[in-house]
Amino acid sequence: MIVTVKNSGPKNYVIKIISIVALVTMFTAYYFHMSDEFSSNEVSLEKISKQNIEEMKKEESKRVEKLIFKEVETAVDLVGQEYIQDVKIVKNKILLVCDTSANLDALKVRYGTLALIKNDLNNVKIAIDIKYIIESKYNEN
């Protein structure tokens, strides 16, 4: 048999009020603790994400640079390295300066209208637009 004793009176009300105040205090303390923890996690995640973005940008720039170098090597191989006088990269163009005796048919077939050719008395200047070529190869990989 279980016997319970009920306490009634002002002492019981004081205990109830104190327990409710303690409960509300605990919940508010827990709320502020979790908000501080969440904000500190958010700040650390922002730092990590900024570092990751910088690393990804570096990797992408290296990747684009490799694609450009491969494209320059391909263009030089198509013309023939012995005929090349100078190679420059300016903005979105590869500028090749070659001898007038160079055979440009392979270059014309590969690049088509993306290669602009200017014949001078001393040399041939070729400007290859690499913007679309790099975009297609970058999206391919």
C-alpha positions as a printed NumPy array, in Angstrom:
array([[  0.   ,   0.   ,   0.   ],
       [  1.256,   3.479,  -0.968],
       [  0.386,   6.422,   1.142],
       [  0.73 ,   9.962,  -0.137],
       [  0.551,  13.066,   1.892],
       [ -0.725,  16.242,   0.285],
       [  0.642,  19.486,   1.446],
       [ -1.624,  22.375,   0.897],
       [ -1.078,  25.917,   1.798],
       [  1.228,  28.778,   0.929],
       [  4.341,  26.611,   1.122],
       [  3.111,  24.481,  -1.817],
       [  2.465,  27.571,  -3.985],
       [  5.929,  28.953,  -3.289],
       [  7.521,  25.657,  -4.363],
       [  5.469,  25.648,  -7.594],
       [  6.434,  29.241,  -8.419],
       [ 10.127,  28.567,  -7.699],
       [ 10.093,  25.437,  -9.898],
       [  8.405,  27.303, -12.79 ],
       [ 10.927,  30.167, -12.518],
       [ 13.794,  27.641, -12.464],
       [ 12.366,  25.867, -15.507],
       [ 12.013,  29.135, -17.473],
       [ 15.548,  30.138, -16.447],
       [ 16.958,  26.817, -17.637],
       [ 15.223,  27.11 , -21.025],
       [ 16.44 ,  30.68 , -21.586],
       [ 20.003,  29.725, -20.6  ],
       [ 19.851,  26.742, -22.986],
       [ 18.514,  28.983, -25.787],
       [ 21.319,  31.528, -25.42 ],
       [ 23.947,  28.78 , -25.14 ],
       [ 22.751,  27.098, -28.352],
       [ 22.519,  30.41 , -30.235],
       [ 26.121,  31.251, -29.266],
       [ 27.277,  27.79 , -30.307],
       [ 25.414,  28.018, -33.622],
       [ 26.863,  31.449, -34.405],
       [ 30.409,  30.284, -33.629],
       [ 29.893,  27.225, -35.869],
       [ 28.534,  29.492, -38.601],
       [ 31.584,  31.785, -38.41 ],
       [ 33.969,  28.827, -38.577],
       [ 32.023,  27.363, -41.516],
       [ 32.25 ,  30.72 , -43.319],
       [ 36.03 ,  30.761, -42.822],
       [ 36.319,  27.199, -44.085],
       [ 34.072,  27.913, -47.059],
       [ 36.108,  31.016, -47.982],
       [ 39.293,  28.945, -47.892],
       [ 37.653,  26.242, -50.005],
       [ 36.471,  28.825, -52.537],
       [ 39.975,  30.268, -52.804],
       [ 41.451,  26.795, -53.287],
       [ 38.841,  25.971, -55.921],
       [ 39.603,  29.221, -57.771],
       [ 43.302,  28.378, -57.764],
       [ 42.578,  24.875, -59.05 ],
       [ 40.274,  26.221, -61.77 ],
       [ 42.828,  28.808, -62.87 ],
       [ 45.51 ,  26.108, -63.075],
       [ 43.146,  23.929, -65.056],
       [ 42.328,  26.739, -67.513],
       [ 46.025,  27.57 , -67.801],
       [ 46.814,  23.946, -68.686],
       [ 44.052,  23.961, -71.303],
       [ 45.475,  27.119, -72.859],
       [ 48.994,  25.688, -72.954],
       [ 47.709,  22.497, -74.574],
       [ 45.889,  24.577, -77.174],
       [ 49.035,  26.595, -77.905],
       [ 51.047,  23.385, -78.247],
       [ 48.452,  21.994, -80.648],
       [ 48.522,  25.152, -82.776],
       [ 52.327,  25.162, -82.876],
       [ 52.392,  21.476, -83.832],
       [ 49.882,  22.063, -86.635],
       [ 51.95 ,  24.854, -88.174],
       [ 55.311,  23.245, -87.473],
       [ 57.65 ,  24.418, -84.761],
       [ 60.435,  25.304, -87.182],
       [ 58.2  ,  27.915, -88.86 ],
       [ 57.124,  29.688, -85.648],
       [ 58.851,  32.988, -84.873],
       [ 56.844,  34.189, -81.888],
       [ 53.914,  33.109, -79.689],
       [ 51.92 ,  35.452, -77.433],
       [ 48.699,  35.183, -75.5  ],
       [ 46.722,  38.424, -75.376],
       [ 43.273,  38.509, -73.773],
       [ 41.252,  35.795, -75.543],
       [ 43.634,  35.274, -78.431],
       [ 46.706,  33.207, -79.2  ],
       [ 48.958,  35.253, -81.469],
       [ 51.341,  33.248, -83.654],
       [ 53.914,  34.835, -85.927],
       [ 55.278,  32.413, -88.53 ],
       [ 57.337,  32.34 , -91.701],
       [ 55.628,  32.942, -95.011],
       [ 56.568,  29.438, -96.168],
       [ 54.522,  27.738, -93.395],
       [ 51.668,  25.443, -94.429],
       [ 48.531,  26.682, -92.649],
       [ 46.013,  24.208, -94.079],
       [ 45.911,  22.005, -90.97 ],
       [ 45.43 ,  25.079, -88.796],
       [ 42.581,  26.307, -91.003],
       [ 40.87 ,  22.912, -90.837],
       [ 41.111,  22.631, -87.054],
       [ 40.134,  26.176, -86.062],
       [ 38.124,  27.359, -89.062],
       [ 36.744,  30.85 , -88.525],
       [ 38.226,  31.084, -85.028],
       [ 41.669,  31.628, -86.622],
       [ 42.274,  34.99 , -88.269],
       [ 45.218,  34.992, -90.681],
       [ 47.082,  38.062, -91.945],
       [ 49.793,  37.713, -94.592],
       [ 52.622,  40.254, -94.631],
       [ 55.735,  40.36 , -96.78 ],
       [ 58.009,  39.149, -93.968],
       [ 55.712,  36.884, -91.943],
       [ 52.229,  35.485, -91.389],
       [ 50.294,  36.52 , -88.283],
       [ 47.639,  34.197, -86.913],
       [ 45.191,  35.118, -84.147],
       [ 43.261,  32.171, -82.711],
       [ 40.239,  32.916, -80.545],
       [ 40.54 ,  30.541, -77.592],
       [ 37.479,  31.628, -75.626],
       [ 35.089,  29.131, -77.19 ],
       [ 37.686,  26.377, -77.408],
       [ 38.535,  26.638, -73.7  ],
       [ 34.859,  26.831, -72.716],
       [ 34.037,  23.683, -74.664],
       [ 37.021,  21.741, -73.322],
       [ 36.491,  23.033, -69.765],
       [ 32.847,  21.934, -69.804],
       [ 33.849,  18.624, -71.382],
       [ 36.064,  17.707, -68.427]])
